[in-house]
């Protein structure tokens, strides 16, 4: 992915078509990896029949490093807000920079204009409101940033629940376990919803 990004976005030029091509490669590779993962079943429950055609702010609980892979395989037009250490990670930092992920080291407020541009280009923004991975798979307290962002962008919130991924690859372990990953996509919460 780093080589593909370098060729398509550095050598050939950073155009909208090249960006989308890169995001499609990312999405397809993650789909393939989830299918090839030994002894792990994946169940996507799209109860809302979500297509991601209309961009929004995706909020999801955070259990494992694998969460991002399972969420980015849902659609190529998803970008993510990241922590500073992820942005600077030598292993996959360049990949996420090519994919237009945004670090929130200086607060989410400083990125509102950039993220509005991403929404206008048709990309949904993925936020983990807990801010960190849960060690025991319990959902931690949500920070307000994702909701602040949805309000500022006048964007729908797309809630997604992740279950089981934290048991497959827990926060403080480096071995994969057998099991099942479940991704459940719920109905959008729209800015004009009354409840």
JSON list of C-alpha atoms in Angstrom, two decimals, residues 47-134:
[
{"chain": "A", "resi": 47, "resn": "UNK", "atom": "CA", "xyz": [-29.86, -3.52, 9.80]},
{"chain": "A", "resi": 48, "resn": "UNK", "atom": "CA", "xyz": [-30.09, 0.02, 8.39]},
{"chain": "A", "resi": 49, "resn": "UNK", "atom": "CA", "xyz": [-29.28, -1.01, 4.80]},
{"chain": "A", "resi": 50, "resn": "UNK", "atom": "CA", "xyz": [-26.55, 1.62, 4.91]},
{"chain": "A", "resi": 51, "resn": "UNK", "atom": "CA", "xyz": [-24.75, 2.29, 1.61]},
{"chain": "A", "resi": 52, "resn": "UNK", "atom": "CA", "xyz": [-22.55, 5.21, 2.76]},
{"chain": "A", "resi": 53, "resn": "UNK", "atom": "CA", "xyz": [-23.56, 7.07, -0.42]},
{"chain": "A", "resi": 54, "resn": "UNK", "atom": "CA", "xyz": [-24.39, 10.11, 1.69]},
{"chain": "A", "resi": 55, "resn": "UNK", "atom": "CA", "xyz": [-21.37, 11.02, 3.85]},
{"chain": "A", "resi": 56, "resn": "UNK", "atom": "CA", "xyz": [-21.68, 11.26, 7.61]},
{"chain": "A", "resi": 57, "resn": "UNK", "atom": "CA", "xyz": [-19.75, 10.93, 10.85]},
{"chain": "A", "resi": 58, "resn": "UNK", "atom": "CA", "xyz": [-19.30, 7.25, 11.70]},
{"chain": "A", "resi": 59, "resn": "UNK", "atom": "CA", "xyz": [-18.97, 6.52, 15.40]},
{"chain": "A", "resi": 60, "resn": "UNK", "atom": "CA", "xyz": [-17.82, 3.09, 16.60]},
{"chain": "A", "resi": 61, "resn": "UNK", "atom": "CA", "xyz": [-16.58, 1.54, 19.79]},
{"chain": "A", "resi": 62, "resn": "UNK", "atom": "CA", "xyz": [-12.88, 0.64, 19.82]},
{"chain": "A", "resi": 63, "resn": "UNK", "atom": "CA", "xyz": [-11.59, -2.77, 20.93]},
{"chain": "A", "resi": 64, "resn": "UNK", "atom": "CA", "xyz": [-8.54, -3.67, 18.87]},
{"chain": "A", "resi": 65, "resn": "UNK", "atom": "CA", "xyz": [-6.04, -2.64, 16.20]},
{"chain": "A", "resi": 66, "resn": "UNK", "atom": "CA", "xyz": [-8.18, -4.74, 13.86]},
{"chain": "A", "resi": 67, "resn": "UNK", "atom": "CA", "xyz": [-11.22, -2.45, 14.21]},
{"chain": "A", "resi": 68, "resn": "UNK", "atom": "CA", "xyz": [-9.96, -0.14, 11.51]},
{"chain": "A", "resi": 69, "resn": "UNK", "atom": "CA", "xyz": [-9.55, -2.98, 9.02]},
{"chain": "A", "resi": 70, "resn": "UNK", "atom": "CA", "xyz": [-13.09, -4.24, 9.63]},
{"chain": "A", "resi": 71, "resn": "UNK", "atom": "CA", "xyz": [-14.58, -0.75, 9.32]},
{"chain": "A", "resi": 72, "resn": "UNK", "atom": "CA", "xyz": [-12.62, 0.45, 6.29]},
{"chain": "A", "resi": 73, "resn": "UNK", "atom": "CA", "xyz": [-13.65, -2.63, 4.32]},
{"chain": "A", "resi": 74, "resn": "UNK", "atom": "CA", "xyz": [-17.28, -1.41, 4.47]},
{"chain": "A", "resi": 75, "resn": "UNK", "atom": "CA", "xyz": [-16.77, 1.32, 1.86]},
{"chain": "A", "resi": 76, "resn": "UNK", "atom": "CA", "xyz": [-13.82, 3.00, 0.11]},
{"chain": "A", "resi": 77, "resn": "UNK", "atom": "CA", "xyz": [-15.10, 6.49, 0.93]},
{"chain": "A", "resi": 78, "resn": "UNK", "atom": "CA", "xyz": [-14.22, 6.43, 4.63]},
{"chain": "A", "resi": 79, "resn": "UNK", "atom": "CA", "xyz": [-11.42, 8.38, 6.28]},
{"chain": "A", "resi": 80, "resn": "UNK", "atom": "CA", "xyz": [-10.48, 8.26, 9.95]},
{"chain": "A", "resi": 81, "resn": "UNK", "atom": "CA", "xyz": [-9.39, 10.56, 12.73]},
{"chain": "A", "resi": 82, "resn": "UNK", "atom": "CA", "xyz": [-6.27, 9.20, 14.44]},
{"chain": "A", "resi": 83, "resn": "UNK", "atom": "CA", "xyz": [-4.14, 9.67, 17.51]},
{"chain": "A", "resi": 84, "resn": "UNK", "atom": "CA", "xyz": [-0.74, 11.27, 17.08]},
{"chain": "A", "resi": 85, "resn": "UNK", "atom": "CA", "xyz": [1.24, 8.06, 17.60]},
{"chain": "A", "resi": 86, "resn": "UNK", "atom": "CA", "xyz": [-0.74, 6.30, 14.84]},
{"chain": "A", "resi": 87, "resn": "UNK", "atom": "CA", "xyz": [-0.05, 9.19, 12.44]},
{"chain": "A", "resi": 88, "resn": "UNK", "atom": "CA", "xyz": [3.70, 8.88, 13.13]},
{"chain": "A", "resi": 89, "resn": "UNK", "atom": "CA", "xyz": [3.81, 5.05, 13.29]},
{"chain": "A", "resi": 90, "resn": "UNK", "atom": "CA", "xyz": [6.73, 3.79, 11.14]},
{"chain": "A", "resi": 91, "resn": "UNK", "atom": "CA", "xyz": [4.83, 0.59, 10.24]},
{"chain": "A", "resi": 92, "resn": "UNK", "atom": "CA", "xyz": [1.68, 2.08, 8.68]},
{"chain": "A", "resi": 93, "resn": "UNK", "atom": "CA", "xyz": [1.90, 5.85, 9.20]},
{"chain": "A", "resi": 94, "resn": "UNK", "atom": "CA", "xyz": [2.60, 6.56, 5.53]},
{"chain": "A", "resi": 95, "resn": "UNK", "atom": "CA", "xyz": [-0.41, 4.49, 4.47]},
{"chain": "A", "resi": 96, "resn": "UNK", "atom": "CA", "xyz": [-2.81, 6.48, 6.63]},
{"chain": "A", "resi": 97, "resn": "UNK", "atom": "CA", "xyz": [-1.28, 9.76, 5.46]},
{"chain": "A", "resi": 98, "resn": "UNK", "atom": "CA", "xyz": [-1.86, 8.73, 1.82]},
{"chain": "A", "resi": 99, "resn": "UNK", "atom": "CA", "xyz": [-5.45, 7.84, 2.80]},
{"chain": "A", "resi": 100, "resn": "UNK", "atom": "CA", "xyz": [-6.04, 11.38, 4.15]},
{"chain": "A", "resi": 101, "resn": "UNK", "atom": "CA", "xyz": [-6.55, 10.35, 7.77]},
{"chain": "A", "resi": 102, "resn": "UNK", "atom": "CA", "xyz": [-6.31, 13.29, 10.14]},
{"chain": "A", "resi": 103, "resn": "UNK", "atom": "CA", "xyz": [-4.43, 13.46, 13.45]},
{"chain": "A", "resi": 104, "resn": "UNK", "atom": "CA", "xyz": [-6.30, 15.14, 16.27]},
{"chain": "A", "resi": 105, "resn": "UNK", "atom": "CA", "xyz": [-3.27, 16.09, 18.34]},
{"chain": "A", "resi": 106, "resn": "UNK", "atom": "CA", "xyz": [-4.26, 19.77, 18.41]},
{"chain": "A", "resi": 107, "resn": "UNK", "atom": "CA", "xyz": [-7.96, 19.09, 18.99]},
{"chain": "A", "resi": 108, "resn": "UNK", "atom": "CA", "xyz": [-10.75, 18.25, 16.61]},
{"chain": "A", "resi": 109, "resn": "UNK", "atom": "CA", "xyz": [-11.67, 21.93, 16.22]},
{"chain": "A", "resi": 110, "resn": "UNK", "atom": "CA", "xyz": [-8.50, 22.61, 14.23]},
{"chain": "A", "resi": 111, "resn": "UNK", "atom": "CA", "xyz": [-9.53, 20.09, 11.56]},
{"chain": "A", "resi": 112, "resn": "UNK", "atom": "CA", "xyz": [-13.15, 21.15, 10.95]},
{"chain": "A", "resi": 113, "resn": "UNK", "atom": "CA", "xyz": [-12.45, 22.93, 7.64]},
{"chain": "A", "resi": 114, "resn": "UNK", "atom": "CA", "xyz": [-10.36, 20.03, 6.28]},
{"chain": "A", "resi": 115, "resn": "UNK", "atom": "CA", "xyz": [-13.03, 17.54, 7.33]},
{"chain": "A", "resi": 116, "resn": "UNK", "atom": "CA", "xyz": [-15.76, 19.65, 5.75]},
{"chain": "A", "resi": 117, "resn": "UNK", "atom": "CA", "xyz": [-13.82, 19.40, 2.49]},
{"chain": "A", "resi": 118, "resn": "UNK", "atom": "CA", "xyz": [-13.67, 15.60, 2.90]},
{"chain": "A", "resi": 119, "resn": "UNK", "atom": "CA", "xyz": [-17.44, 15.44, 3.49]},
{"chain": "A", "resi": 120, "resn": "UNK", "atom": "CA", "xyz": [-18.01, 17.65, 0.42]},
{"chain": "A", "resi": 121, "resn": "UNK", "atom": "CA", "xyz": [-15.87, 15.19, -1.59]},
{"chain": "A", "resi": 122, "resn": "UNK", "atom": "CA", "xyz": [-18.19, 12.35, -0.49]},
{"chain": "A", "resi": 123, "resn": "UNK", "atom": "CA", "xyz": [-16.11, 10.79, 2.30]},
{"chain": "A", "resi": 124, "resn": "UNK", "atom": "CA", "xyz": [-17.56, 9.76, 5.65]},
{"chain": "A", "resi": 125, "resn": "UNK", "atom": "CA", "xyz": [-15.41, 10.43, 8.72]},
{"chain": "A", "resi": 126, "resn": "UNK", "atom": "CA", "xyz": [-14.78, 7.59, 11.16]},
{"chain": "A", "resi": 127, "resn": "UNK", "atom": "CA", "xyz": [-14.30, 8.55, 14.80]},
{"chain": "A", "resi": 128, "resn": "UNK", "atom": "CA", "xyz": [-13.71, 6.33, 17.82]},
{"chain": "A", "resi": 129, "resn": "UNK", "atom": "CA", "xyz": [-15.33, 8.49, 20.54]},
{"chain": "A", "resi": 130, "resn": "UNK", "atom": "CA", "xyz": [-13.70, 6.48, 23.34]},
{"chain": "A", "resi": 131, "resn": "UNK", "atom": "CA", "xyz": [-10.34, 7.81, 22.16]},
{"chain": "A", "resi": 132, "resn": "UNK", "atom": "CA", "xyz": [-8.53, 4.55, 22.93]},
{"chain": "A", "resi": 133, "resn": "UNK", "atom": "CA", "xyz": [-8.99, 0.80, 22.69]},
{"chain": "A", "resi": 134, "resn": "UNK", "atom": "CA", "xyz": [-10.87, -0.86, 25.53]}
]
